[in-house]
mmCIF file of C-alpha atoms and ligand atoms in Angstrom:
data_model
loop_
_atom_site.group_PDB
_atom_site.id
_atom_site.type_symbol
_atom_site.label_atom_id
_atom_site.label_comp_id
_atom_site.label_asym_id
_atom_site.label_seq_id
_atom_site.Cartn_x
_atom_site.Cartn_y
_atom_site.Cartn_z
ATOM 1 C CA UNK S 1 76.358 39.391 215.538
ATOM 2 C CA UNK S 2 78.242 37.069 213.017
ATOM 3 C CA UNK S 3 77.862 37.787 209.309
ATOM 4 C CA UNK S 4 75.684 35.577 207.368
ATOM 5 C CA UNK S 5 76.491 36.793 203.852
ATOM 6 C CA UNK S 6 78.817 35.450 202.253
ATOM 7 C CA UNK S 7 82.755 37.535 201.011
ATOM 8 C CA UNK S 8 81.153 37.525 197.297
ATOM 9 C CA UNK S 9 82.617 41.069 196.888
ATOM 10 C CA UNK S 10 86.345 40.301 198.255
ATOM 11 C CA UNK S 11 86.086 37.682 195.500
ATOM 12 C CA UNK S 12 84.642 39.011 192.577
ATOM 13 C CA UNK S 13 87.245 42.245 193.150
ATOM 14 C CA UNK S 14 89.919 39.682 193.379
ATOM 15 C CA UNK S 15 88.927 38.180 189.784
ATOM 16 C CA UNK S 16 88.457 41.923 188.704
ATOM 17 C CA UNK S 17 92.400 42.508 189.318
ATOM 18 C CA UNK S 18 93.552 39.278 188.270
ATOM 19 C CA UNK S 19 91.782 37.766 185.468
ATOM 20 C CA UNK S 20 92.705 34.246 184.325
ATOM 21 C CA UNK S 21 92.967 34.343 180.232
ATOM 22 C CA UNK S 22 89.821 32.640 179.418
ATOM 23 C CA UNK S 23 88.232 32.468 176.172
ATOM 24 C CA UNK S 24 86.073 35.255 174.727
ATOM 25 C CA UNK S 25 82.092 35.005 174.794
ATOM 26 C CA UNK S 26 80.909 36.080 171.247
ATOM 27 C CA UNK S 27 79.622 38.916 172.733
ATOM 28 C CA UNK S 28 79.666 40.215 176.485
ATOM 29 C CA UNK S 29 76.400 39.036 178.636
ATOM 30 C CA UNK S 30 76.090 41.783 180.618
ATOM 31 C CA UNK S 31 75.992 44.396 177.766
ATOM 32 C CA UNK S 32 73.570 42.612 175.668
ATOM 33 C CA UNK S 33 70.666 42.095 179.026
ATOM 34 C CA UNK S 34 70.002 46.221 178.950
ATOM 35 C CA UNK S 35 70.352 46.676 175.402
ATOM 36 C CA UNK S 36 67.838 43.877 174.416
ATOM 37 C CA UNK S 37 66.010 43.317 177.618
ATOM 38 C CA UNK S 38 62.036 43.723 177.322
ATOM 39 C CA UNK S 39 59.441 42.829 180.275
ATOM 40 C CA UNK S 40 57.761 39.635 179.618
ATOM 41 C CA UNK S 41 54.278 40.220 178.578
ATOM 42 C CA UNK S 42 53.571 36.811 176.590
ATOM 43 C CA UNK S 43 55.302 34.276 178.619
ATOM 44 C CA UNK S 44 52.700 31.355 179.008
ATOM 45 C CA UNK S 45 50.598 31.123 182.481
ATOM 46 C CA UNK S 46 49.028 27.658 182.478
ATOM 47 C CA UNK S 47 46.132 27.236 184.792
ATOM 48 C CA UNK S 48 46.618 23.219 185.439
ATOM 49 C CA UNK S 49 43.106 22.554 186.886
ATOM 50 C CA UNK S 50 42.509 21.221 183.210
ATOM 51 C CA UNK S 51 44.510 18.357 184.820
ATOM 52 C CA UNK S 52 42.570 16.759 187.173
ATOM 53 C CA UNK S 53 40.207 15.736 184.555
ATOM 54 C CA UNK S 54 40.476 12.265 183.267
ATOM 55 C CA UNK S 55 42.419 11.187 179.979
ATOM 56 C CA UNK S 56 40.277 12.047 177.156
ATOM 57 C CA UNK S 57 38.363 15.014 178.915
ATOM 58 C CA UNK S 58 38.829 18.069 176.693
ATOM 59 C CA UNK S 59 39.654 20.596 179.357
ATOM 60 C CA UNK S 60 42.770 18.030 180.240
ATOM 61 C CA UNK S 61 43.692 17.931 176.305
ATOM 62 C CA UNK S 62 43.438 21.190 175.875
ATOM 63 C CA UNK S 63 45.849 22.013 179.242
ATOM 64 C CA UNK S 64 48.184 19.563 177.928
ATOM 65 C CA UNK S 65 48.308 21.059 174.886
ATOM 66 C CA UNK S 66 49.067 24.470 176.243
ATOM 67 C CA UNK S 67 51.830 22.753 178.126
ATOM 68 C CA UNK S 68 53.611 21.503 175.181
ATOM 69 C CA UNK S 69 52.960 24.347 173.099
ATOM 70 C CA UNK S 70 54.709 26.518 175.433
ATOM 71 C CA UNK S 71 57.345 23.868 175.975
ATOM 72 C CA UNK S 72 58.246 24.352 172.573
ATOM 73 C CA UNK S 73 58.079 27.987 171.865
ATOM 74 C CA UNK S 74 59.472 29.523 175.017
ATOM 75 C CA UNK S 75 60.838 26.263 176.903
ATOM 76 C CA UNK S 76 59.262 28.230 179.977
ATOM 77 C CA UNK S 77 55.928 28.614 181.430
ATOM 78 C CA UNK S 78 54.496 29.697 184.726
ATOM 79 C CA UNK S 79 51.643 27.425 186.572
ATOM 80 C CA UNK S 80 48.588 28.294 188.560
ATOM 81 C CA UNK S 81 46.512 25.769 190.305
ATOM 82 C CA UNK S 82 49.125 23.447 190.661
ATOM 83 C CA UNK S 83 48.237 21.483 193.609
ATOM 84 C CA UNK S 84 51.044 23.105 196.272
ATOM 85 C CA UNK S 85 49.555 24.626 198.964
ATOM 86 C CA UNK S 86 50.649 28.244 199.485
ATOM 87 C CA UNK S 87 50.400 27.572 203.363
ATOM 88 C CA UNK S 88 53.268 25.023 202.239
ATOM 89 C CA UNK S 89 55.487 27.547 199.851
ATOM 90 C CA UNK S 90 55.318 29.931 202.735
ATOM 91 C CA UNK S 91 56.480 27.421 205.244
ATOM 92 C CA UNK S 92 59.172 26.583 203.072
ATOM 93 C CA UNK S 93 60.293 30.519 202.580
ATOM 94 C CA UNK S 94 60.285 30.913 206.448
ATOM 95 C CA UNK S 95 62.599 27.854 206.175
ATOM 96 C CA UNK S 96 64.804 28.918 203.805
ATOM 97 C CA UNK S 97 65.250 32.099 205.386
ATOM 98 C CA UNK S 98 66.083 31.110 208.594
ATOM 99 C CA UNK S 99 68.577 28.284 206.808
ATOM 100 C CA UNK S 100 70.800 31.503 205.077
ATOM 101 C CA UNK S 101 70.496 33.258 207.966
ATOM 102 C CA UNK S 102 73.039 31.263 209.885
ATOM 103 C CA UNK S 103 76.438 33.170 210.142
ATOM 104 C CA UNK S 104 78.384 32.764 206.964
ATOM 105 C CA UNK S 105 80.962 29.814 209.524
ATOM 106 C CA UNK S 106 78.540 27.460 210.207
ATOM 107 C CA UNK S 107 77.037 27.357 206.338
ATOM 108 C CA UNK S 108 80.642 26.746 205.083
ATOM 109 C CA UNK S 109 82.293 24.398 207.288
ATOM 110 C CA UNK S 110 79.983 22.953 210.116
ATOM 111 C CA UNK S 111 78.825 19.883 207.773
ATOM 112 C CA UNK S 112 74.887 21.650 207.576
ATOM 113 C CA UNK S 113 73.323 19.588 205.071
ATOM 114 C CA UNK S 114 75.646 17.405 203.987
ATOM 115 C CA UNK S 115 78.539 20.168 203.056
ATOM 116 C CA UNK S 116 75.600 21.055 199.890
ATOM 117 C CA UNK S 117 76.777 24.301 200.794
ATOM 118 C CA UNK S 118 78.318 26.828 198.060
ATOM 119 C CA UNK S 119 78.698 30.351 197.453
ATOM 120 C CA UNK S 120 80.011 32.813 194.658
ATOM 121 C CA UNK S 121 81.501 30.209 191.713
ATOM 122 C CA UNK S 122 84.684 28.161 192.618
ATOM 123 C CA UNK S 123 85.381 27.592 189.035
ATOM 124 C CA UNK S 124 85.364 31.310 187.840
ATOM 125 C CA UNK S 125 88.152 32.549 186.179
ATOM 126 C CA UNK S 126 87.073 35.665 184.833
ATOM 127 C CA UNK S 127 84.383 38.385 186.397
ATOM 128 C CA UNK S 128 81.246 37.231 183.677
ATOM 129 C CA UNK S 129 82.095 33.699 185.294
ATOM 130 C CA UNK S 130 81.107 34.935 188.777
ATOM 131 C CA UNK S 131 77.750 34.726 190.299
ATOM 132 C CA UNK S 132 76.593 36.766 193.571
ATOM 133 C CA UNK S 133 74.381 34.161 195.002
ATOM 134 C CA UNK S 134 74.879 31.171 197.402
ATOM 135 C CA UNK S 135 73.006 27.890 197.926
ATOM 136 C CA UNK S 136 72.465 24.733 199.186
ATOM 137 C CA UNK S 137 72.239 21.934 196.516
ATOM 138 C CA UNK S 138 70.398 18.876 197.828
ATOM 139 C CA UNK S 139 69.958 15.440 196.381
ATOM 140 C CA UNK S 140 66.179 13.908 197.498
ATOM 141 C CA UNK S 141 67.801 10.992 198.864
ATOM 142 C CA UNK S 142 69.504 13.147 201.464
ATOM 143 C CA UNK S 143 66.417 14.443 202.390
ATOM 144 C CA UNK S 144 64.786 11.696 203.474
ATOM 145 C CA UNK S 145 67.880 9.781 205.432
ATOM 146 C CA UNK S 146 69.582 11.324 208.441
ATOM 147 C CA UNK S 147 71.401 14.179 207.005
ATOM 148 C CA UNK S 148 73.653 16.481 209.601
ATOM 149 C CA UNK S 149 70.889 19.341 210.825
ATOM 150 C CA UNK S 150 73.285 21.270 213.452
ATOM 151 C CA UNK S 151 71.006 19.990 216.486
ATOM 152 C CA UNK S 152 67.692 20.541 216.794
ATOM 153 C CA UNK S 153 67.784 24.480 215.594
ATOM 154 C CA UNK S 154 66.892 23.000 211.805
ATOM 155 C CA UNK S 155 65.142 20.424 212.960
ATOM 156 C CA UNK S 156 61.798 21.982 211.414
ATOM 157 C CA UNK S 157 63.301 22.404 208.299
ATOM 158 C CA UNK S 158 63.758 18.426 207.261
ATOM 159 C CA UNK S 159 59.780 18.013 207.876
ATOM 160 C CA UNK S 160 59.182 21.093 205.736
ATOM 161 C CA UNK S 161 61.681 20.361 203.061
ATOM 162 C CA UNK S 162 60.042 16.224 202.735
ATOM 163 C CA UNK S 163 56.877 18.037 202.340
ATOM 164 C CA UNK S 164 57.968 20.594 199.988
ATOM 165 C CA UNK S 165 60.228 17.939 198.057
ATOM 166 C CA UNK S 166 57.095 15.154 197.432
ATOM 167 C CA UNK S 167 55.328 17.963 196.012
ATOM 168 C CA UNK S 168 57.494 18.890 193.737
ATOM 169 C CA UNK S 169 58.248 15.332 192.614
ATOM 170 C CA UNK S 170 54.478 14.350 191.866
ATOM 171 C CA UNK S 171 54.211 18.035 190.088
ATOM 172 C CA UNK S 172 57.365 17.426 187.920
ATOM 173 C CA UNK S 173 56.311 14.044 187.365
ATOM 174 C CA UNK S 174 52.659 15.074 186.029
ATOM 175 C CA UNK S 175 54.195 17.192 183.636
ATOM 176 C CA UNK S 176 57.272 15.421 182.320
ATOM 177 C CA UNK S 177 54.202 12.134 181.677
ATOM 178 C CA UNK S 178 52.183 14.562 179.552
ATOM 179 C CA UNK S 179 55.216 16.201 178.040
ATOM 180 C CA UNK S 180 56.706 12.452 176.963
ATOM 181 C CA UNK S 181 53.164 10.980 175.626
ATOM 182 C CA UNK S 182 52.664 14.005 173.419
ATOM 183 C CA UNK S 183 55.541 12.506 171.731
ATOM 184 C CA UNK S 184 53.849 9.702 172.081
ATOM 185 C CA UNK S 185 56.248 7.812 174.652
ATOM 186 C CA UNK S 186 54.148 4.334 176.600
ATOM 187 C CA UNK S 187 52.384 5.878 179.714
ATOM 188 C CA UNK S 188 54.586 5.549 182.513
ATOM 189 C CA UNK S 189 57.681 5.497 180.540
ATOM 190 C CA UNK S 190 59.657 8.592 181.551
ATOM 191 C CA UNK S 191 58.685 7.344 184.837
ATOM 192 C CA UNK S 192 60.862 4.492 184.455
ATOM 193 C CA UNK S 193 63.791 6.791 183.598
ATOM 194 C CA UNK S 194 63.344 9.582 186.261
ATOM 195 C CA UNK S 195 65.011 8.400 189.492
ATOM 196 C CA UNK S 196 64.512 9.989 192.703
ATOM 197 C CA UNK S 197 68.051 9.670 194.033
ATOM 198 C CA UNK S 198 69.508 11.782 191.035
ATOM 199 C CA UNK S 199 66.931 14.294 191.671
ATOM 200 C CA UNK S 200 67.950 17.337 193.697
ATOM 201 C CA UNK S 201 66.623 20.836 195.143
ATOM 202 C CA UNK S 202 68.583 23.887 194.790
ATOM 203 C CA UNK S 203 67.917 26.531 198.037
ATOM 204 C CA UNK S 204 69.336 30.269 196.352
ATOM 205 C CA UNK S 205 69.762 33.136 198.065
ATOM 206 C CA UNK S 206 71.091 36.561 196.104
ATOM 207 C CA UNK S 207 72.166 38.816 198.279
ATOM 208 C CA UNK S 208 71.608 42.658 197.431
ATOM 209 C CA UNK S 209 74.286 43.889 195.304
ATOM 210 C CA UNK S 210 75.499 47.487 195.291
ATOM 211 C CA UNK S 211 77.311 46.751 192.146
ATOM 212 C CA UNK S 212 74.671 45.370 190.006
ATOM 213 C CA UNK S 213 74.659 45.184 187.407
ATOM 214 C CA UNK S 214 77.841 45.060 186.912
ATOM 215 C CA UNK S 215 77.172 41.263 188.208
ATOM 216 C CA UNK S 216 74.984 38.604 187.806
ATOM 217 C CA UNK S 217 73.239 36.769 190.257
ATOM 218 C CA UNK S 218 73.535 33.676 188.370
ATOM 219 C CA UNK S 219 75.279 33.070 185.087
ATOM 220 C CA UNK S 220 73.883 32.619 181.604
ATOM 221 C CA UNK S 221 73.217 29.126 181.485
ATOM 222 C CA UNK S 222 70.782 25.938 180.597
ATOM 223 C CA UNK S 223 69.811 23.271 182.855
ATOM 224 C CA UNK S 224 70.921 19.763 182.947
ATOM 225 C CA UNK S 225 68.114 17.972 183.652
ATOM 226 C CA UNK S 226 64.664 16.786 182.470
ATOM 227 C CA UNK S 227 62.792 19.766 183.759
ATOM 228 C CA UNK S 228 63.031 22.275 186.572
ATOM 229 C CA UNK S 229 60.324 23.541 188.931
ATOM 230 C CA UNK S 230 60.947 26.925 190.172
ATOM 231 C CA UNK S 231 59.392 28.667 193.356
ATOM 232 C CA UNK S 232 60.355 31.889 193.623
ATOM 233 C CA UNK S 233 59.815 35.431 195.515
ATOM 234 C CA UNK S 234 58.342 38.995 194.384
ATOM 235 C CA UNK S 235 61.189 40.758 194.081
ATOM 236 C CA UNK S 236 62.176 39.747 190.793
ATOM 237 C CA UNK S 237 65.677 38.919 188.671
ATOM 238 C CA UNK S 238 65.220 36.123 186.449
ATOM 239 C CA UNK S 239 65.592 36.582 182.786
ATOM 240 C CA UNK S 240 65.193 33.797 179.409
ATOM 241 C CA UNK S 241 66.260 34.241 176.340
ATOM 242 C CA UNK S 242 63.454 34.418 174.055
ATOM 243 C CA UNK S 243 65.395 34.975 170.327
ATOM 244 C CA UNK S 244 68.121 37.248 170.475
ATOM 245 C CA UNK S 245 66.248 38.841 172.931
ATOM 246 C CA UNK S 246 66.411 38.628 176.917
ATOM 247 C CA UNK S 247 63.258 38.664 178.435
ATOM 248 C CA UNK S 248 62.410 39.260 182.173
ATOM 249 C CA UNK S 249 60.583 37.350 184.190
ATOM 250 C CA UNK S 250 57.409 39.155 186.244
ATOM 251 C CA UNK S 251 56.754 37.055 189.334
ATOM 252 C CA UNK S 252 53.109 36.069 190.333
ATOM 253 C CA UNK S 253 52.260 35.289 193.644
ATOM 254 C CA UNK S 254 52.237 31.091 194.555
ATOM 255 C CA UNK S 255 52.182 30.737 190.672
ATOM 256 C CA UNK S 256 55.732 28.154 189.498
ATOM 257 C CA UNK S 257 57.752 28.790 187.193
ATOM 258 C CA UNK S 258 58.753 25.528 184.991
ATOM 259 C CA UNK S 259 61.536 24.990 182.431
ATOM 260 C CA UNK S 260 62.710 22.267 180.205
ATOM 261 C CA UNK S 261 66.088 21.287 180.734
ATOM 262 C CA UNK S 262 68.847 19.932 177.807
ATOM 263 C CA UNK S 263 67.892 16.131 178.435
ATOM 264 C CA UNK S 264 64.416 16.741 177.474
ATOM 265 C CA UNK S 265 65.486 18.490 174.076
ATOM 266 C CA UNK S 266 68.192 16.114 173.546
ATOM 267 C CA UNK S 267 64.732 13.163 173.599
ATOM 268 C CA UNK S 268 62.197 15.320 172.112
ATOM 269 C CA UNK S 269 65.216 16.011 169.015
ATOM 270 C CA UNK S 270 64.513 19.720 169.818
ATOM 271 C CA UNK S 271 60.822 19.920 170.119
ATOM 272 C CA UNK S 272 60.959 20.904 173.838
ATOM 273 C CA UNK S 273 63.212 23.897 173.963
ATOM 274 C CA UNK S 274 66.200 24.214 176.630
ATOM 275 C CA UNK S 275 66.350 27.612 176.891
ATOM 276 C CA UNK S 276 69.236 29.970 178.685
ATOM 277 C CA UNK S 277 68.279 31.976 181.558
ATOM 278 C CA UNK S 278 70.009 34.139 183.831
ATOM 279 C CA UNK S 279 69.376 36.077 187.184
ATOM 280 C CA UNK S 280 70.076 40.035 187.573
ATOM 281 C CA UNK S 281 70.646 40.366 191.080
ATOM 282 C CA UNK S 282 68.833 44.043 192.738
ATOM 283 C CA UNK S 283 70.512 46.709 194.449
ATOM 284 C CA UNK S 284 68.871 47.120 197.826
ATOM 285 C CA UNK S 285 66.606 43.788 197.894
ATOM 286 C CA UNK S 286 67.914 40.258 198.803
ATOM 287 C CA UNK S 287 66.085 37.571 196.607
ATOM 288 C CA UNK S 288 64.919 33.764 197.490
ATOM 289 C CA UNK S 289 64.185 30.828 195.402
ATOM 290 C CA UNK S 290 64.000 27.323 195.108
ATOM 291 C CA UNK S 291 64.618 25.148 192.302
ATOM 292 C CA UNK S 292 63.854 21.064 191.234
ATOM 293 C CA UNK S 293 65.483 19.321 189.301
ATOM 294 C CA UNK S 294 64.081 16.039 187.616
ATOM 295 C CA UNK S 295 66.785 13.857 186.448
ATOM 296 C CA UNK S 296 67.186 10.403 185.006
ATOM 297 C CA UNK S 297 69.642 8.111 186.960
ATOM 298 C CA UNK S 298 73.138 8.217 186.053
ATOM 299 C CA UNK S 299 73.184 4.957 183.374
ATOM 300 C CA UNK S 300 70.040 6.630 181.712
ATOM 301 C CA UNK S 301 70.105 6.463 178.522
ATOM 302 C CA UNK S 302 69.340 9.747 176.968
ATOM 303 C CA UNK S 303 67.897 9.415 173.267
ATOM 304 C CA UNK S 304 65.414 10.445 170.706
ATOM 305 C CA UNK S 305 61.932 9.455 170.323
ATOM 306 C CA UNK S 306 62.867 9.547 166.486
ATOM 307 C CA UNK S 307 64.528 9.294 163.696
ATOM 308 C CA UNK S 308 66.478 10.649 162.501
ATOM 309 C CA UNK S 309 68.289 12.194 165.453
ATOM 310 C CA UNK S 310 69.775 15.222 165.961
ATOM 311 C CA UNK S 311 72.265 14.140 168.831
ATOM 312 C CA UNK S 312 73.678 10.942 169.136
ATOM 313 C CA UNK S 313 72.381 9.023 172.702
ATOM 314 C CA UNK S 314 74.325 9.716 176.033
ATOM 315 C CA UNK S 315 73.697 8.116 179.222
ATOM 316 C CA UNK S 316 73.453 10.902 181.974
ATOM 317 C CA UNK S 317 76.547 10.381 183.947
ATOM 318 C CA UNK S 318 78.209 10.996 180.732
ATOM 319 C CA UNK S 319 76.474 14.331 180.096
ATOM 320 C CA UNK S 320 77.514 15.393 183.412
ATOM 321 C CA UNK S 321 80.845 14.557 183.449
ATOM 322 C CA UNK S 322 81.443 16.536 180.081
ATOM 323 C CA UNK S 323 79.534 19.288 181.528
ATOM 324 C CA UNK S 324 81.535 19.167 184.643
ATOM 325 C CA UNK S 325 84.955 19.120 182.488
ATOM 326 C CA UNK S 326 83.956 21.609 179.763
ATOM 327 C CA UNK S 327 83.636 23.795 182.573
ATOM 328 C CA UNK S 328 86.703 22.983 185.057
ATOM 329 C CA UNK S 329 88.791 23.738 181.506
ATOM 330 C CA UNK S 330 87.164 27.122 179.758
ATOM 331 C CA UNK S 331 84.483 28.439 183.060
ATOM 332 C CA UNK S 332 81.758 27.218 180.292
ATOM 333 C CA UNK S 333 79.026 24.762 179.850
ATOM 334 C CA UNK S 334 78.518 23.730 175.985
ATOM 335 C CA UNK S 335 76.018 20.819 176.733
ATOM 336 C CA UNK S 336 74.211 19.600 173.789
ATOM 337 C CA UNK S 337 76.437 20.924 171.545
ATOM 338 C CA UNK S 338 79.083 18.515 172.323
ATOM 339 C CA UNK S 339 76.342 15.408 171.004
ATOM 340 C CA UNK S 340 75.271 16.657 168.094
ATOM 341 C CA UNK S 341 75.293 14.209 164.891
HETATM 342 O O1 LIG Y 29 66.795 31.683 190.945
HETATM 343 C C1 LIG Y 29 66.357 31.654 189.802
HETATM 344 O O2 LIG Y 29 65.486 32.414 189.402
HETATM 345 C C2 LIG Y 29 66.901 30.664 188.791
HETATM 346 C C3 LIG Y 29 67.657 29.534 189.389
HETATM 347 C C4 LIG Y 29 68.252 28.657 188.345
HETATM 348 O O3 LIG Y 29 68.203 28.927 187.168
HETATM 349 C C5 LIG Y 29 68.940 27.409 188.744
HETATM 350 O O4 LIG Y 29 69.107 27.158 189.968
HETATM 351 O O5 LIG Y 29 69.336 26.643 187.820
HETATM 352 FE FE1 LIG Y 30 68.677 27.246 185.916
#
């Protein structure tokens, strides 16, 4: 049978013998996540049936509340009752499953999705650079249209993945609306900056790691975006910082995971937290997840709801395309830290 895994070890031995000079961390990632790490036994678990109570109801305040409470303090929260099916998160799994099963050739170079194929991290320089995970990154827009399916074997997996996307979108929606009017944005109005076509899923797959954890499944980092939806299995990985602390994630079953991203800190002038997060990868088990991403289009202006502002206002493209350079240059992101006033 053809392998479907990817050559992550070739690789990361490769960057092991040869490292580029890159410049130093303040202090090495992987030492720091046993020394400090503690199980999570406070992060917030919103039940979001408050929410389908009208506007002034006081189960739907007090929800919303919790929401933006937990926005603040942890920048992370984990949802129950949030109006995706688990019939529908298991159809997607069985999806995504069969998708990374394909042998390693036809992910890589047979045009599957668009080319939204990658694996390991093209830009690493150095072995703390390198994550042990592959994916397929896909914008909404290609979703939808007629995007390359290698004949009919995937054919299942568009229907699944328009079903799985919508949901998403009218979840992430919900939430970014209540998150923006606490800070008493017009109703509607981050509605008006949130454009499908910039918004993208994110299929991951971490392959068990004999190494680990010596290597990280994916790299310390914040997200780009307004705020991510996360769907993701029982075996476990993903760690936030909480402090100085890392702090592990314990799955529940069909419960999301939701995070705010650096454009809705940049808006909220740090009220909304976007907080770094990392995934250990696990020794014998492979791991699955999904992640959306709710972003603004690219000539979105990003600013604060007040005065005076921490970081001066950015359109999105322009965010990116630092991002994107900062990290072709040094293997890092600095985001937000580049607009700061
Ligand atoms: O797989 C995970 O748990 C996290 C994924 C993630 O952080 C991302 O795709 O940005
Ligand atoms: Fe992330």
């Amino acid at each position: 049978m053809l392998e479907s895994n990817p050559p992550l070890l070739r690789h990361y031995e490769a960057l092991l013998r040869h490292p580029a000079e890159v410049p130093v961390l303040e202090c090495d990632e992987r030492q720091i996540s046993g020394a400090f790490m503690e199980e999570c036994g406070q992060l917030p678990l919103i039940d979001l049936n408050g929410l389908k109570y009208h506007d002034a109801n006081k189960e739907r305040l007090a929800c919303s509340a919790r929401i933006c409470r937990a926005s603040s303090e942890w920048g992370f929260f984990q949802v129950i009752n949030h109006g995706i099916s688990s019939e529908l998160l298991l159809k997607m799994k069985r999806e995504q499953v069969k998708l990374f099963q394909a042998p390693f050739e036809i992910k890589v170079s047979s045009g599957l999705l668009n080319n939204s194929y990658t694996w390991g991290t093209t830009t690493a320089t150095s072995p703390n650079q390198f994550s042990w995970s592959e994916a397929f990154h896909i914008p909404l827009t290609d979703i939808r249209e007629e995007i390359t399916y290698h004949g009919e074997y995937f054919s299942s997996l568009r229907e699944v993945m328009k079903e799985f996307a919508a949901a998403m979108s009218k979840l992430a929606r919900l939430l970014a609306e209540i998150l923006s009017e606490n800070l008493g944005s017009q109703k509607g109005g981050i509605e008006d900056v949130c454009d499908e076509s910039a918004c993208f899923l994110r299929l991951n797959r971490y392959p068990a790691c004999q190494i680990s954890p010596e290597v990280f499944g994916l790299v310390p980092h914040t997200d780009s975006d307004f705020l991510t939806i996360l769907c993701q299995d029982q075996v476990g990985g993903l760690q936030l910082k909480k402090g100085s602390k890392w702090v592990a994630v314990k799955p529940i079953q069909d419960a999301l995971l939701v995070n705010i991203g650096d454009l809705f800190q940049a808006w909220s002038n740090d009220v909304y937290k976007s907080v770094e997060h990392k995934v250990m990868v696990n020794r014998k088990t492979e791991r699955y997840s999904i992640a959306y991403f709710l972003c603004p289009s690219y000539d979105s202006l990003i600013a604060s709801f007040k005065e005076p502002s921490i970081y001066r206002k950015f359109t999105f493209g322009e965010y990116r395309k630092r991002v994107q350079e900062d990290v072709k240059k040094s293997g890092y992101k600095v985001g937000l830290q580049r607009f700061l006033l």
